[in-house]
XYZ file of C-alpha atoms in Angstrom:
534
model
C -20.841 8.010 -26.362
C -17.317 6.885 -27.132
C -14.107 6.756 -25.165
C -10.676 7.742 -26.519
C -8.342 4.985 -25.422
C -4.914 6.108 -26.569
C -2.968 9.222 -27.226
C -0.758 9.864 -30.243
C -1.914 8.689 -33.642
C -5.666 8.514 -34.281
C -7.159 5.248 -33.062
C -10.452 3.444 -33.176
C -12.746 4.734 -30.480
C -14.289 2.199 -28.127
C -17.958 2.827 -27.445
C -19.355 2.724 -23.940
C -21.476 -0.238 -25.022
C -18.363 -2.132 -26.069
C -16.670 -1.135 -22.818
C -19.572 -2.667 -20.881
C -19.186 -5.870 -22.906
C -15.457 -5.904 -22.180
C -16.010 -5.428 -18.446
C -18.695 -8.119 -18.387
C -16.673 -10.608 -20.407
C -13.507 -10.157 -18.377
C -15.343 -10.118 -15.063
C -17.658 -13.102 -15.523
C -14.711 -15.357 -16.157
C -12.900 -13.987 -13.138
C -16.001 -14.630 -11.021
C -15.702 -18.290 -11.970
C -12.001 -18.295 -11.117
C -12.687 -16.892 -7.658
C -15.748 -19.109 -7.153
C -13.683 -22.199 -7.874
C -10.832 -21.065 -5.682
C -13.008 -20.029 -2.736
C -14.966 -23.272 -2.738
C -11.906 -24.987 -1.371
C -11.594 -22.504 1.476
C -15.331 -22.554 2.215
C -15.546 -26.360 2.288
C -12.164 -27.126 3.847
C -13.715 -27.821 7.239
C -15.957 -30.501 5.646
C -13.601 -32.479 3.444
C -10.353 -32.290 5.427
C -11.113 -35.789 6.740
C -11.618 -37.168 3.202
C -8.138 -36.487 1.826
C -5.918 -36.760 4.905
C -5.374 -39.570 7.434
C -7.500 -39.566 10.564
C -6.027 -38.215 13.784
C -6.023 -34.681 15.106
C -8.937 -32.588 13.850
C -6.787 -29.470 14.182
C -3.896 -31.080 12.286
C -6.265 -32.217 9.530
C -7.758 -28.766 9.176
C -4.318 -27.139 9.166
C -3.141 -29.625 6.515
C -6.181 -28.700 4.412
C -5.409 -24.996 4.824
C -1.786 -25.662 3.911
C -2.954 -27.402 0.726
C -5.156 -24.376 0.101
C -1.990 -22.306 0.463
C -0.175 -24.523 -2.067
C -2.535 -23.235 -4.736
C -1.426 -19.730 -3.853
C 2.274 -20.537 -3.660
C 2.313 -21.743 -7.287
C 0.566 -18.607 -8.545
C 3.772 -16.615 -9.249
C 4.828 -19.343 -11.676
C 1.443 -19.027 -13.376
C 1.988 -15.269 -13.520
C 5.317 -15.759 -15.305
C 4.071 -18.415 -17.738
C 0.778 -16.787 -18.671
C 2.222 -13.275 -18.384
C 4.792 -14.076 -21.052
C 2.070 -15.542 -23.248
C -0.207 -12.534 -22.674
C 2.493 -10.002 -23.572
C 3.582 -11.992 -26.611
C 0.432 -13.589 -28.070
C -2.311 -11.350 -26.700
C -4.534 -10.708 -23.695
C -7.693 -12.433 -24.933
C -6.261 -15.863 -25.799
C -4.378 -16.007 -22.525
C -7.215 -15.477 -20.104
C -9.368 -17.833 -22.176
C -6.781 -20.539 -21.460
C -6.664 -19.724 -17.740
C -10.394 -20.133 -17.251
C -10.453 -23.528 -18.980
C -7.617 -24.768 -16.752
C -9.439 -23.542 -13.661
C -12.704 -25.251 -14.624
C -11.028 -28.599 -15.301
C -9.131 -28.611 -12.005
C -12.202 -27.676 -9.967
C -14.374 -30.397 -11.479
C -11.512 -32.798 -10.799
C -11.660 -32.061 -7.062
C -15.384 -32.845 -7.126
C -14.675 -36.256 -8.687
C -11.570 -37.183 -6.674
C -11.851 -40.351 -4.503
C -10.958 -39.959 -0.846
C -8.083 -41.175 1.342
C -9.890 -44.386 2.288
C -10.027 -45.359 -1.403
C -6.683 -44.176 -2.803
C -4.611 -43.555 0.315
C -1.846 -40.995 -0.107
C -2.470 -40.950 -3.866
C -5.685 -39.074 -3.088
C -3.747 -36.418 -1.172
C -1.172 -36.114 -3.965
C -3.866 -35.751 -6.637
C -5.624 -33.102 -4.547
C -2.384 -31.133 -4.325
C -1.848 -31.532 -8.091
C -5.309 -30.132 -8.820
C -4.667 -27.253 -6.427
C -1.425 -26.548 -8.281
C -3.302 -26.397 -11.593
C -5.839 -24.025 -10.030
C -3.014 -21.856 -8.746
C -1.307 -21.715 -12.141
C -4.565 -20.612 -13.753
C -5.194 -17.976 -11.086
C -1.662 -16.680 -11.576
C -2.431 -15.835 -15.181
C -5.998 -14.622 -14.753
C -5.957 -11.397 -12.797
C -3.186 -9.547 -14.617
C -4.793 -10.313 -17.967
C -8.303 -9.278 -16.967
C -7.119 -6.051 -15.306
C -4.920 -5.132 -18.263
C -7.649 -5.985 -20.768
C -10.282 -3.767 -19.117
C -7.925 -0.848 -18.461
C -6.645 -0.860 -22.051
C -10.234 -0.487 -23.286
C -11.081 2.419 -20.964
C -10.482 6.165 -21.122
C -8.096 7.567 -18.456
C -10.743 9.348 -16.377
C -12.790 6.174 -15.872
C -10.167 3.473 -15.324
C -10.677 3.281 -11.579
C -14.433 2.974 -12.039
C -14.241 0.438 -14.899
C -11.658 -1.820 -13.272
C -13.466 -1.660 -9.922
C -16.101 -3.946 -11.451
C -13.331 -6.506 -11.849
C -12.470 -6.000 -8.179
C -16.000 -7.027 -7.206
C -15.461 -10.445 -8.772
C -13.536 -11.786 -5.791
C -16.444 -10.881 -3.525
C -19.038 -12.092 -6.056
C -17.161 -15.378 -6.436
C -16.922 -15.759 -2.675
C -20.614 -14.869 -2.314
C -21.595 -17.296 -5.077
C -19.613 -20.091 -3.449
C -21.335 -19.419 -0.124
C -24.762 -19.318 -1.812
C -24.233 -22.641 -3.601
C -22.922 -24.290 -0.442
C -25.838 -22.850 1.530
C -28.356 -24.183 -1.011
C -26.753 -27.626 -0.964
C -26.708 -27.772 2.813
C -30.352 -26.680 2.952
C -31.420 -29.550 0.685
C -28.966 -32.262 1.765
C -28.786 -33.667 5.270
C -25.779 -32.791 7.408
C -24.345 -36.324 7.357
C -24.836 -36.712 3.599
C -23.309 -33.304 2.927
C -20.231 -34.201 4.971
C -19.991 -37.573 3.207
C -20.579 -36.590 -0.440
C -22.711 -33.449 -0.760
C -19.683 -31.137 -0.585
C -18.728 -32.405 -4.070
C -21.785 -30.847 -5.751
C -20.571 -27.201 -5.563
C -17.307 -28.226 -7.237
C -19.102 -30.066 -10.033
C -21.613 -27.249 -10.573
C -18.793 -24.959 -11.708
C -18.843 -26.740 -15.084
C -22.055 -24.895 -16.007
C -20.506 -21.524 -15.186
C -17.392 -22.530 -17.135
C -19.389 -23.134 -20.326
C -21.058 -19.713 -20.084
C -17.776 -17.953 -19.298
C -15.867 -19.552 -22.174
C -18.627 -18.600 -24.611
C -18.621 -14.940 -23.508
C -14.846 -14.597 -23.563
C -14.602 -16.226 -26.984
C -16.725 -13.400 -28.443
C -14.459 -10.600 -27.173
C -11.981 -8.731 -29.382
C -8.307 -8.167 -28.601
C -7.175 -5.164 -26.540
C -6.752 -2.040 -28.745
C -3.440 -1.223 -27.053
C -2.024 -4.672 -27.808
C -3.418 -4.563 -31.361
C -1.684 -1.235 -31.960
C 1.613 -2.523 -30.553
C 1.512 -5.544 -32.849
C 0.727 -3.377 -35.862
C 3.588 -1.005 -35.059
C 5.985 -3.875 -34.243
C 6.419 -2.581 -30.675
C 5.345 -5.790 -28.940
C 8.030 -7.469 -26.880
C 9.865 -10.366 -28.515
C 11.010 -11.579 -25.091
C 8.613 -10.368 -22.364
C 10.456 -12.096 -19.525
C 13.793 -10.562 -20.471
C 12.242 -7.122 -20.953
C 10.445 -7.446 -17.616
C 13.253 -8.696 -15.407
C 16.342 -7.248 -17.123
C 15.043 -3.688 -16.790
C 16.160 -2.507 -13.342
C 13.644 0.343 -13.246
C 10.797 -2.055 -14.031
C 11.955 -4.563 -11.415
C 12.173 -1.775 -8.849
C 8.566 -0.779 -9.560
C 7.433 -4.390 -9.188
C 9.186 -4.666 -5.820
C 7.655 -1.411 -4.607
C 4.193 -2.619 -5.666
C 4.766 -5.954 -3.925
C 6.083 -4.690 -0.597
C 4.368 -1.306 -0.553
C 0.834 -2.295 -1.529
C 0.123 -5.895 -2.485
C 1.435 -7.472 0.726
C -0.880 -5.290 2.805
C -3.871 -5.605 0.471
C -3.546 -9.395 0.369
C -3.403 -10.028 4.117
C -6.138 -7.486 4.851
C -8.557 -8.825 2.241
C -8.113 -12.488 3.125
C -8.347 -11.800 6.847
C -11.493 -9.687 6.484
C -13.179 -12.463 4.497
C -11.723 -15.938 5.058
C -10.396 -15.689 8.588
C -13.580 -13.978 9.712
C -15.634 -16.901 8.401
C -13.397 -19.395 10.200
C -13.417 -17.354 13.415
C -17.213 -17.133 13.539
C -17.775 -20.853 12.985
C -14.811 -22.592 14.614
C -13.978 -20.234 17.462
C -17.260 -18.532 18.339
C -19.356 -21.650 17.590
C -21.928 -19.874 15.457
C -23.843 -22.422 13.312
C -22.330 -22.710 9.841
C -25.561 -22.036 7.950
C -26.239 -18.919 9.997
C -22.655 -17.729 9.550
C -22.952 -18.083 5.779
C -26.094 -15.968 5.910
C -24.421 -13.217 7.932
C -21.315 -13.239 5.745
C -23.469 -13.226 2.620
C -25.296 -10.112 3.816
C -21.978 -8.418 4.607
C -20.592 -9.307 1.180
C -23.681 -7.894 -0.541
C -23.202 -4.704 1.456
C -19.603 -4.487 0.229
C -20.315 -4.728 -3.518
C -21.255 -1.065 -4.158
C -18.320 -0.003 -1.993
C -15.874 -1.366 -4.574
C -17.518 0.709 -7.296
C -17.557 3.803 -5.083
C -13.887 3.607 -4.103
C -12.894 2.834 -7.710
C -14.846 5.913 -8.845
C -13.306 7.977 -6.049
C -9.801 6.952 -7.128
C -10.487 8.525 -10.543
C -10.935 11.837 -8.756
C -8.434 11.915 -5.901
C -5.913 9.211 -6.871
C -5.300 5.543 -6.092
C -2.397 5.417 -3.655
C -3.847 6.889 -0.490
C -7.200 5.108 -0.762
C -5.412 1.740 -0.920
C -3.048 2.560 1.944
C -5.784 4.115 4.098
C -7.923 0.967 3.864
C -4.984 -1.216 4.870
C -3.931 1.096 7.705
C -7.448 1.257 9.158
C -7.677 -2.541 9.092
C -4.309 -2.961 10.794
C -5.304 -0.500 13.523
C -8.716 -2.027 14.255
C -8.510 -5.811 13.710
C -7.832 -6.682 17.350
C -10.692 -4.628 18.834
C -13.087 -5.673 16.041
C -12.503 -9.397 16.598
C -12.692 -9.035 20.370
C -16.018 -7.245 19.979
C -17.177 -9.945 17.551
C -16.799 -12.390 20.441
C -18.920 -10.145 22.658
C -21.575 -9.737 19.955
C -21.799 -13.371 18.830
C -21.008 -15.384 21.956
C -21.139 -13.153 25.048
C -20.971 -16.162 27.379
C -17.680 -17.209 25.773
C -16.367 -13.654 26.126
C -17.306 -13.677 29.812
C -15.771 -17.128 30.283
C -12.498 -16.006 28.702
C -12.456 -12.859 30.831
C -13.139 -14.501 34.189
C -11.756 -18.058 33.927
C -8.054 -18.750 33.516
C -7.230 -21.940 31.614
C -3.684 -23.184 32.169
C -1.832 -26.275 30.980
C 1.190 -27.312 33.038
C 3.289 -29.901 31.238
C 6.797 -30.696 30.120
C 5.757 -32.845 27.163
C 4.058 -30.508 24.694
C 4.963 -30.812 21.016
C 5.243 -27.788 18.714
C 4.564 -29.783 15.529
C 1.550 -28.405 13.660
C 0.651 -31.366 11.452
C 1.479 -34.330 13.671
C -1.322 -36.229 15.345
C -1.411 -35.476 19.099
C 0.540 -38.036 21.106
C 1.114 -36.655 24.595
C -1.685 -35.676 26.957
C -0.615 -32.058 26.558
C -0.950 -32.242 22.763
C -4.391 -33.800 23.079
C -5.527 -31.137 25.541
C -4.291 -28.327 23.288
C -6.082 -29.861 20.315
C -9.281 -30.131 22.362
C -9.096 -26.535 23.611
C -8.297 -25.190 20.140
C -11.351 -26.941 18.710
C -13.392 -25.477 21.557
C -12.208 -21.930 20.767
C -10.675 -21.440 24.218
C -7.588 -19.366 24.972
C -5.127 -20.954 27.371
C -1.644 -20.485 28.744
C 1.065 -23.145 28.648
C 3.439 -23.418 31.596
C 6.441 -25.796 31.473
C 6.471 -28.388 34.239
C 9.565 -28.908 36.361
C 10.022 -32.327 34.801
C 9.002 -33.812 31.463
C 7.785 -36.864 33.361
C 5.231 -35.006 35.469
C 1.621 -35.719 34.443
C -0.326 -32.998 32.668
C -2.043 -30.620 35.072
C -4.997 -28.684 33.605
C -6.359 -25.790 35.648
C -9.701 -24.274 34.674
C -10.513 -21.617 37.211
C -10.963 -23.494 40.479
C -11.224 -26.852 38.716
C -8.287 -29.159 38.053
C -7.907 -32.153 35.749
C -4.928 -34.500 35.890
C -3.868 -35.986 32.563
C -6.056 -35.875 29.472
C -9.529 -37.224 30.001
C -11.931 -35.782 27.423
C -15.043 -36.319 29.525
C -13.434 -34.937 32.686
C -12.056 -31.918 30.800
C -15.427 -31.162 29.219
C -17.121 -31.519 32.607
C -14.642 -29.096 34.190
C -15.248 -26.577 31.403
C -19.018 -26.924 31.783
C -18.808 -26.350 35.538
C -16.665 -23.253 34.935
C -19.329 -21.793 32.632
C -17.978 -22.598 29.161
C -20.712 -22.427 26.468
C -20.490 -25.302 23.990
C -22.277 -23.271 21.309
C -23.348 -19.694 20.758
C -26.742 -18.824 22.218
C -28.638 -17.574 19.162
C -31.011 -15.564 21.340
C -28.052 -13.691 22.817
C -26.432 -12.737 19.481
C -26.306 -8.954 19.116
C -27.140 -8.790 15.404
C -26.842 -5.008 14.904
C -23.420 -5.057 16.547
C -22.393 -8.115 14.509
C -23.425 -6.508 11.218
C -21.758 -3.243 12.182
C -18.441 -4.986 12.863
C -18.647 -7.030 9.664
C -19.477 -3.836 7.755
C -16.287 -2.204 9.032
C -14.236 -5.165 7.815
C -15.935 -4.970 4.413
C -15.259 -1.214 4.140
C -11.559 -1.645 4.915
C -11.307 -4.491 2.393
C -13.081 -2.502 -0.341
C -10.911 0.573 0.206
C -7.764 -1.497 -0.102
C -8.877 -3.617 -3.046
C -11.087 -1.421 -5.264
C -8.494 0.920 -6.885
C -5.855 -1.792 -7.136
C -6.360 -2.913 -10.764
C -6.183 0.579 -12.226
C -3.263 1.431 -9.949
C -1.087 -1.515 -10.942
C -1.885 -1.383 -14.668
C -1.026 2.323 -14.897
C 2.425 1.796 -13.396
C 3.888 -0.447 -16.120
C 4.687 -0.116 -19.865
C 2.353 -1.756 -22.373
C 4.815 -4.256 -23.856
C 5.415 -6.007 -20.506
C 2.265 -4.948 -18.656
C 0.637 -8.373 -18.380
C 3.749 -9.907 -16.802
C 4.675 -6.879 -14.691
C 1.211 -6.632 -13.141
C 0.785 -10.381 -12.668
C 4.071 -11.130 -10.896
C 3.914 -8.761 -7.879
C 0.171 -9.268 -7.543
C 0.491 -13.048 -7.401
C 3.635 -13.115 -5.269
C 1.828 -10.943 -2.732
C -1.383 -12.958 -2.975
C 0.551 -16.218 -2.635
C 3.153 -15.587 0.022
C 1.324 -13.014 2.109
C -2.410 -13.373 1.482
C -2.774 -17.017 0.487
C -0.994 -18.234 3.587
C -2.881 -15.820 5.875
C -5.625 -18.291 6.938
C -3.027 -20.959 7.728
C -0.584 -18.580 9.429
C -3.328 -16.946 11.483
C -4.661 -20.307 12.639
C -1.145 -21.566 13.363
C -0.310 -18.423 15.381
C -3.443 -18.940 17.471
C -2.733 -22.652 18.013
C 0.907 -22.146 18.944
C 0.238 -19.259 21.331
C -2.964 -20.599 22.860
C -4.711 -17.248 22.325
C -7.680 -17.062 19.954
C -6.820 -13.469 18.943
C -3.094 -13.896 18.337
C -3.664 -15.120 14.797
C -4.433 -11.514 13.867
C -0.863 -10.446 14.568
C 0.259 -11.960 11.270
C -1.943 -9.517 9.363
C -1.118 -6.614 11.668
C 2.659 -7.050 11.331
C 2.737 -7.722 7.571
C 0.097 -5.108 6.788
C 1.624 -2.445 9.006
C 5.112 -2.853 7.559
C 3.739 -2.791 4.010
C 1.707 0.388 4.587
C 4.759 2.171 5.979
C 6.881 1.055 3.013
C 4.206 2.111 0.524
C 3.691 5.515 2.092
C 7.373 6.256 1.473
C 8.064 4.662 -1.913
C 4.805 4.298 -3.880
C 4.028 6.861 -6.595
C 0.607 8.016 -7.757
C -0.447 6.625 -11.158
C -3.795 8.275 -11.963
C -3.939 9.512 -15.558
C -0.836 7.716 -16.864
C -0.824 6.968 -20.622
C -1.406 3.237 -21.199
C -0.372 3.243 -24.867
C 3.318 3.583 -24.042
């Protein structure tokens, strides 16, 4: 069978076999991009102490998440640089360059000496490598989505590009699998000391395979036709940003879809992983197993919702997934606590933890100095919600009230003893974990994420003209991923730390996602069936 790609003058038909090769070639490289990028998020809890000065564990973890966010913040610049190149020189050459840059930067993190060896130079080099990763990611997605869509007939674009949408989950799943295998074969102390480097270095093998496959692909037929007819843009950036109608569409995509999709997807995947391990005290290896099973469950959902968007349209599937997530995140995470650590849920429900002090700092990255700061850091690491009450005087000693127990000042042993006597569980009781309930809740998060993410490639590509499509798709996608989604793990953790409530981090996603869904419902247009040759 063959697929007619373009309307107008007769064109070469692309066979289904070639379409499969295109999807595979574009997707396998994107899997590597996501694998490399997610490794940092998956291993942040292990190597935060290697690249930042010792002090507060919470501050170190937040600094690591902030550095993770730096890679996202630079992505819009990558979208502009590689988008211009992709609209001017071609789709294929551009996303071949992005994957090489990603592979080099990831291997570099695996080889980078720690803070004890290089001091602040180690931190600076880590940030530089994250910036290179972010630049590469900024140019990857728009090119891969455009490349696949321009090879596919109109009635199958949602289905074909949905395979690309699985790559984020496959990359995340692959990163978890590699980390899990390393942790199963390397002792806990050795993994924390040096074993975390192996997953970064192993990406070189995937890089070699990905570069080989992408090098064998042909250029997009739409771009080839534009070049032959002299319709390609001579100045993609000018044609993208000087056209008011095009800029308006990019803004609508950013604020009406991408902002919501980004925060929902990252919360359903990354923040869930952090919440299960750091807050609910589920063992890391077991958490990876549960998340891996949930991710496997989600893979066919992306294909289904992509296929469905070919029949009923893209817009309302994307917005429905985001809206359902926004409406259910709070109850889902509260029920996750009940399912995974019922003793912690009971402790939080029946025991009030209150800090009374006039000397609490609001700085997120500073090492704790006052007794109040140290107590907050301790309680945050323990996954305990607490309230903070100002003392009458800044000179009054810290007063910690845990139910009927009281601790004056910060004494780690005394505070832990008071928590133990009040019924606080130091770790989740694996015999008490309600596995069916846990999997059911994770499945809901995966469904919402797949609904929001699956039709997205086809939707965005169909909205923009061919001569500036690479740039026009890449910019709003990466701005949304960077400034809304990429900072979601950090913002959610910071919200929880600052408020003292383990569930308040979800309000970042709820507020951003809710506003975006409302904006999109009003201003977004349906794109299904649009002609990509124009």
